[in-house]
Short mmCIF file of C-alpha atoms in Angstrom, two decimals:
data_model
loop_
_atom_site.label_atom_id
_atom_site.label_comp_id
_atom_site.label_asym_id
_atom_site.label_seq_id
_atom_site.Cartn_x
_atom_site.Cartn_y
_atom_site.Cartn_z
CA MET A 1 2.95 -3.20 -49.18
CA ALA A 2 0.91 -5.16 -46.61
CA THR A 3 1.68 -3.96 -42.83
CA ASN A 4 4.21 -6.23 -41.10
CA PHE A 5 3.48 -4.93 -37.97
CA PRO A 6 3.58 -6.09 -34.95
CA THR A 7 5.63 -8.93 -35.91
CA SER A 8 7.88 -6.20 -37.40
CA LEU A 9 8.32 -2.22 -38.08
CA ASP A 10 6.88 -1.42 -41.08
CA ALA A 11 9.41 1.01 -43.60
CA LEU A 12 7.00 3.05 -45.01
CA SER A 13 8.07 4.91 -48.33
CA ASN A 14 7.47 9.18 -47.97
CA PRO A 15 6.66 10.59 -51.35
CA THR A 16 8.53 13.97 -52.00
CA SER A 17 6.61 16.78 -53.12
CA THR A 18 7.97 16.24 -56.89
CA ASP A 19 6.42 12.67 -57.19
CA GLY A 20 3.35 12.30 -59.28
CA LEU A 21 0.35 10.62 -57.79
CA ASN A 22 1.14 7.06 -59.34
CA ASN A 23 4.30 6.74 -58.08
CA PRO A 24 4.67 5.81 -55.20
CA SER A 25 0.74 4.78 -56.11
CA HIS A 26 -1.48 7.40 -53.89
CA SER A 27 -4.12 4.86 -53.18
CA GLY A 28 -1.16 2.46 -52.08
CA GLN A 29 0.29 4.99 -49.85
CA HIS A 30 -3.38 5.60 -48.08
CA ALA A 31 -3.77 1.72 -48.13
CA ASP A 32 -0.15 1.13 -46.08
CA ALA A 33 -1.26 4.00 -43.77
CA ASN A 34 -4.81 2.60 -42.89
CA ASP A 35 -3.46 -0.94 -42.96
CA ALA A 36 -0.60 0.41 -40.47
CA ILE A 37 -3.16 2.00 -38.37
CA GLU A 38 -5.32 -0.93 -38.04
CA ALA A 39 -2.37 -3.26 -37.05
CA LEU A 40 -1.80 -0.77 -34.27
CA GLU A 41 -5.83 -0.16 -33.08
CA ALA A 42 -5.81 -4.54 -32.89
CA LYS A 43 -2.77 -4.19 -31.04
CA VAL A 44 -3.95 -1.55 -28.42
CA GLY A 45 -7.41 -3.39 -28.31
CA VAL A 46 -10.54 -2.10 -27.66
CA ASP A 47 -11.99 -0.77 -23.94
CA SER A 48 -12.04 -4.25 -22.18
CA SER A 49 -10.77 -5.92 -24.96
CA ALA A 50 -11.16 -9.90 -25.11
CA VAL A 51 -8.41 -10.33 -27.23
CA SER A 52 -5.56 -11.95 -24.72
CA THR A 53 -2.64 -10.72 -26.64
CA SER A 54 -3.76 -6.60 -26.90
CA LEU A 55 -2.44 -4.19 -24.74
CA ASP A 56 -5.46 -3.39 -23.25
CA PHE A 57 -6.31 -6.67 -21.57
CA LEU A 58 -2.74 -7.32 -20.51
CA VAL A 59 -3.01 -4.04 -18.67
CA THR A 60 -6.29 -4.67 -17.13
CA GLN A 61 -4.88 -8.03 -16.14
CA ALA A 62 -1.86 -6.75 -14.44
CA ASN A 63 -3.50 -4.30 -12.66
CA ALA A 64 -6.59 -6.93 -11.85
CA SER A 65 -6.66 -7.48 -7.71
CA GLY A 66 -7.01 -10.55 -8.43
CA SER A 67 -3.48 -10.78 -10.00
CA SER A 68 -2.00 -8.95 -7.11
CA GLY A 69 -1.32 -12.14 -5.38
CA LEU A 70 -2.97 -10.73 -2.35
CA ALA A 71 -6.21 -12.55 -0.89
CA SER A 72 -9.40 -10.69 -0.36
CA GLY A 73 -10.77 -10.60 3.35
CA THR A 74 -6.51 -10.97 4.50
CA TYR A 75 -4.53 -8.82 6.10
CA TYR A 76 -0.97 -7.99 5.24
CA THR A 77 2.15 -6.15 6.40
CA THR A 78 5.53 -5.72 5.30
CA SER A 79 7.88 -8.99 5.34
CA SER A 80 10.01 -9.79 7.80
CA ASN A 81 13.34 -11.57 7.84
CA THR A 82 12.55 -13.50 10.66
CA ASN A 83 8.91 -13.85 10.25
CA THR A 84 8.11 -13.36 14.01
CA THR A 85 6.55 -10.55 15.62
CA SER A 86 7.34 -9.14 19.30
CA THR A 87 5.58 -6.32 21.12
CA ALA A 88 6.90 -3.41 22.59
CA THR A 89 5.75 -0.14 25.05
CA THR A 90 5.37 2.83 21.98
CA THR A 91 5.85 6.40 23.24
CA THR A 92 3.20 8.65 23.17
CA GLY A 93 3.44 10.86 20.31
CA VAL A 94 6.21 9.31 18.37
CA VAL A 95 4.78 8.28 14.96
CA SER A 96 6.40 4.80 13.45
CA TYR A 97 6.64 4.32 10.08
CA LEU A 98 6.59 1.51 8.34
CA PRO A 99 7.74 0.64 4.50
CA PHE A 100 4.70 -0.96 2.69
CA LEU A 101 5.44 -1.94 -1.14
CA VAL A 102 2.35 -2.27 -3.17
CA GLU A 103 3.27 -4.22 -6.58
CA ARG A 104 0.18 -4.39 -8.11
CA THR A 105 -3.01 -1.86 -8.01
CA THR A 106 -4.93 -2.91 -4.73
CA THR A 107 -7.86 -1.46 -3.05
CA PHE A 108 -7.79 -1.78 1.21
CA ASP A 109 -10.83 -2.00 3.30
CA ARG A 110 -8.78 -2.10 6.65
CA ILE A 111 -6.17 -0.71 8.50
CA ALA A 112 -5.16 -2.39 11.55
CA CYS A 113 -2.86 -2.96 14.65
CA ARG A 114 -2.56 -5.32 17.64
CA THR A 115 -2.01 -4.62 21.08
CA GLY A 116 0.38 -6.73 23.37
CA GLY A 117 -0.01 -8.22 26.54
CA THR A 118 -0.10 -4.96 28.33
CA VAL A 119 -2.77 -2.43 28.23
CA THR A 120 -4.12 -0.33 30.86
CA GLY A 121 -6.69 2.57 30.54
CA THR A 122 -7.36 4.22 27.32
CA SER A 123 -4.73 4.73 24.33
CA THR A 124 -6.18 6.97 21.57
CA VAL A 125 -3.94 5.40 18.61
CA ARG A 126 -4.02 7.08 15.31
CA LEU A 127 -3.45 5.08 11.89
CA GLY A 128 -2.67 5.82 8.35
CA ILE A 129 -0.89 5.83 5.51
CA TYR A 130 2.10 8.18 4.04
CA ASN A 131 3.61 8.65 0.55
CA ASN A 132 7.08 8.18 -0.09
CA SER A 133 9.63 10.12 -2.20
CA ASN A 134 13.53 9.26 -1.75
CA LYS A 135 12.72 6.62 0.36
CA LYS A 136 11.04 8.57 3.41
CA PRO A 137 7.59 9.35 4.56
CA THR A 138 6.64 12.65 2.99
CA THR A 139 2.61 13.58 2.62
CA VAL A 140 -0.28 12.21 3.82
CA LEU A 141 -1.94 10.07 1.54
CA LEU A 142 -5.11 8.50 4.28
CA ASP A 143 -5.36 9.84 8.03
CA ALA A 144 -7.73 7.28 9.03
CA GLY A 145 -8.58 8.57 12.44
CA THR A 146 -8.31 6.64 15.71
CA VAL A 147 -8.92 3.91 17.64
CA ALA A 148 -9.42 3.62 21.34
CA ALA A 149 -7.33 0.43 22.43
CA THR A 150 -8.61 -1.02 25.71
CA ALA A 151 -7.89 -4.17 25.51
CA THR A 152 -4.80 -6.44 25.68
CA SER A 153 -3.99 -8.92 22.60
CA THR A 154 -6.60 -7.33 20.39
CA ILE A 155 -6.78 -6.07 16.59
CA TYR A 156 -8.06 -2.77 16.07
CA SER A 157 -8.95 -1.97 12.83
CA ILE A 158 -10.38 1.37 10.96
CA THR A 159 -12.61 0.88 7.74
CA ILE A 160 -11.20 2.57 4.68
CA ASN A 161 -11.79 2.49 1.27
CA GLN A 162 -8.14 3.08 -0.20
CA THR A 163 -6.59 2.13 -3.79
CA LEU A 164 -3.13 2.10 -3.86
CA ASN A 165 -1.17 2.04 -6.97
CA PRO A 166 2.50 0.34 -7.40
CA GLY A 167 5.00 1.74 -5.28
CA TRP A 168 6.14 2.77 -1.69
CA TYR A 169 3.95 3.88 1.18
CA TRP A 170 4.45 3.97 4.64
CA LEU A 171 2.05 3.12 7.15
CA ALA A 172 2.02 4.87 9.86
CA HIS A 173 0.77 4.44 13.81
CA VAL A 174 1.20 6.76 16.56
CA VAL A 175 -0.42 6.80 20.31
CA ASN A 176 -1.74 10.29 20.27
CA SER A 177 -2.62 9.91 24.12
CA THR A 178 -3.03 7.82 26.86
CA THR A 179 -4.40 7.14 30.32
CA GLY A 180 -2.85 4.24 30.82
CA THR A 181 -0.11 2.19 29.59
CA HIS A 182 -0.36 0.11 26.16
CA THR A 183 2.09 -2.34 23.85
CA PHE A 184 1.93 -3.04 20.43
CA PHE A 185 2.76 -5.57 18.17
CA GLN A 186 6.35 -4.62 16.37
CA ASN A 187 7.42 -5.53 13.13
CA ALA A 188 11.21 -4.73 14.13
CA ASP A 189 12.78 -7.19 11.55
CA ALA A 190 10.50 -5.72 8.58
CA LEU A 191 12.87 -5.93 5.65
CA PRO A 192 12.43 -2.36 4.13
CA PHE A 193 13.45 -1.32 0.52
CA GLY A 194 15.83 -3.14 -1.56
CA GLN A 195 18.06 -0.42 -1.00
CA MET A 196 18.85 1.09 2.28
CA PRO A 197 20.29 4.21 3.25
CA LEU A 198 23.70 4.56 4.91
CA THR A 199 24.57 7.47 7.40
CA ALA A 200 27.72 8.92 6.59
CA THR A 201 29.92 6.41 8.75
CA PHE A 202 27.83 3.76 6.84
CA ALA A 203 25.52 2.86 9.63
CA PHE A 204 22.13 1.40 8.26
CA GLN A 205 19.06 4.14 8.61
CA PRO A 206 16.42 1.41 8.81
CA ASN A 207 13.95 3.29 10.82
CA TYR A 208 11.81 6.35 10.60
CA SER A 209 9.82 8.25 13.37
CA GLN A 210 8.46 11.52 14.36
CA THR A 211 7.93 12.90 17.57
CA GLY A 212 5.26 15.45 19.30
CA VAL A 213 2.31 13.99 17.11
CA THR A 214 -0.52 14.28 18.98
CA GLY A 215 -3.25 14.91 16.43
CA ALA A 216 -3.82 14.50 12.87
CA PHE A 217 -1.21 13.16 11.19
CA ALA A 218 0.69 16.14 9.11
CA THR A 219 3.65 16.18 6.17
CA ALA A 220 6.23 14.03 7.56
CA SER A 221 9.56 15.44 8.86
CA PRO A 222 10.77 12.39 10.16
CA THR A 223 14.22 11.40 11.80
CA THR A 224 16.22 7.99 11.73
CA THR A 225 15.84 7.28 15.37
CA GLY A 226 13.25 6.37 17.66
CA ASN A 227 10.98 3.67 18.17
CA SER A 228 11.26 0.20 15.94
CA ARG A 229 8.49 -0.16 13.56
CA VAL A 230 5.01 -0.82 15.05
CA LEU A 231 3.48 -3.55 13.33
CA VAL A 232 0.11 -1.58 10.84
CA ALA A 233 -1.48 -4.27 8.63
CA LEU A 234 -3.96 -3.36 5.63
CA ARG A 235 -6.91 -5.87 4.61
CA VAL A 236 -7.27 -6.61 1.02
CA ALA A 237 -11.04 -5.64 0.13
CA MET B 1 -9.42 -16.59 21.00
CA SER B 2 -8.82 -13.36 18.97
CA ARG B 3 -10.78 -10.69 19.09
CA GLU B 4 -10.86 -7.48 16.05
CA VAL B 5 -12.66 -4.43 17.23
CA VAL B 6 -13.69 -2.78 13.89
CA PHE B 7 -14.35 0.74 13.80
CA GLY B 8 -16.52 2.19 10.65
CA ILE B 9 -14.84 5.16 8.63
CA GLY B 10 -13.34 7.61 10.21
CA GLY B 11 -12.56 5.51 13.09
CA TYR B 12 -13.30 6.13 16.85
CA ASP B 13 -16.57 9.04 16.78
CA PRO B 14 -18.28 9.40 20.30
CA SER B 15 -21.24 10.63 18.45
CA LYS B 16 -21.78 7.90 16.79
CA PRO B 17 -23.56 4.91 18.37
CA ASN B 18 -21.46 2.47 19.85
CA ASP B 19 -18.15 5.12 19.29
CA ASN B 20 -18.63 4.30 15.80
CA ILE B 21 -17.43 0.30 16.69
CA VAL B 22 -19.51 -1.24 13.73
CA GLU B 23 -18.12 -5.05 14.46
CA ILE B 24 -16.70 -7.06 16.78
CA ILE B 25 -15.09 -10.64 15.58
CA ASP B 26 -13.78 -13.28 17.94
CA THR B 27 -11.89 -15.85 15.85
CA PRO B 28 -10.30 -19.25 17.21
CA ASP B 29 -6.45 -18.77 17.71
CA GLU B 30 -4.36 -20.26 14.52
CA VAL B 31 -1.53 -22.18 14.85
CA ASP B 32 1.36 -20.25 13.24
CA SER B 33 4.94 -18.64 14.19
CA GLN B 34 4.08 -15.78 15.52
CA SER B 35 5.74 -15.19 19.04
CA GLU B 36 4.43 -12.66 21.89
CA GLU B 37 6.55 -11.11 24.70
#
């Protein structure tokens, strides 16, 4: 029999220990198996396959940065239900975690925040990316380092080379220390997960933050109260 | 006018030239829906 795969699944006959070599045909058994293996190889495809129906081609296309829907050189943050930003004073040492969804494997080359209309002195601002588990920030994926923010209405960014696979992440922002005052763009109306955790009394738990962080990022132990989310953005490489 | 101050990999580093600031980009403001308090 010729293989029907991938149009349909084959129903190959298995010989028993008492069958002769001619019934079922020994050579026919090998031919059927060989045909099925070749059909499987064709469906999977060779490395860098150009056959548009092969799985290798389709997976490569799905993971290609060009198909992520994100434009190279553009900053992205989490979508908002108001599409507006605001500014607010952040508390020194309090980490703001902003949920961030990656739909296709994408490489980012900058992480950034933006100061608002009030900045005095110098603020040491740390930016980074956390992994996600159970819809909470967990371990540090990237501590990008700090920026020295000294001017109002200015984007401060750090060069990174970070590829993120599909999934949820948390963009972290904290003012480690400051000699003055500082406001930053907020993404307070960010639409986080499709499902939002509730408290025992069914109150929303939209925000996560963590106090007492005056140095490098470490494994998160966030609370559900505190700052609203600071707007942190990633630029597509 | 919008300004972006770009730090190199690792961020602020006083041991590197210009504190590791590798680029300052000034671009004209865009007309959009952003609001600032």
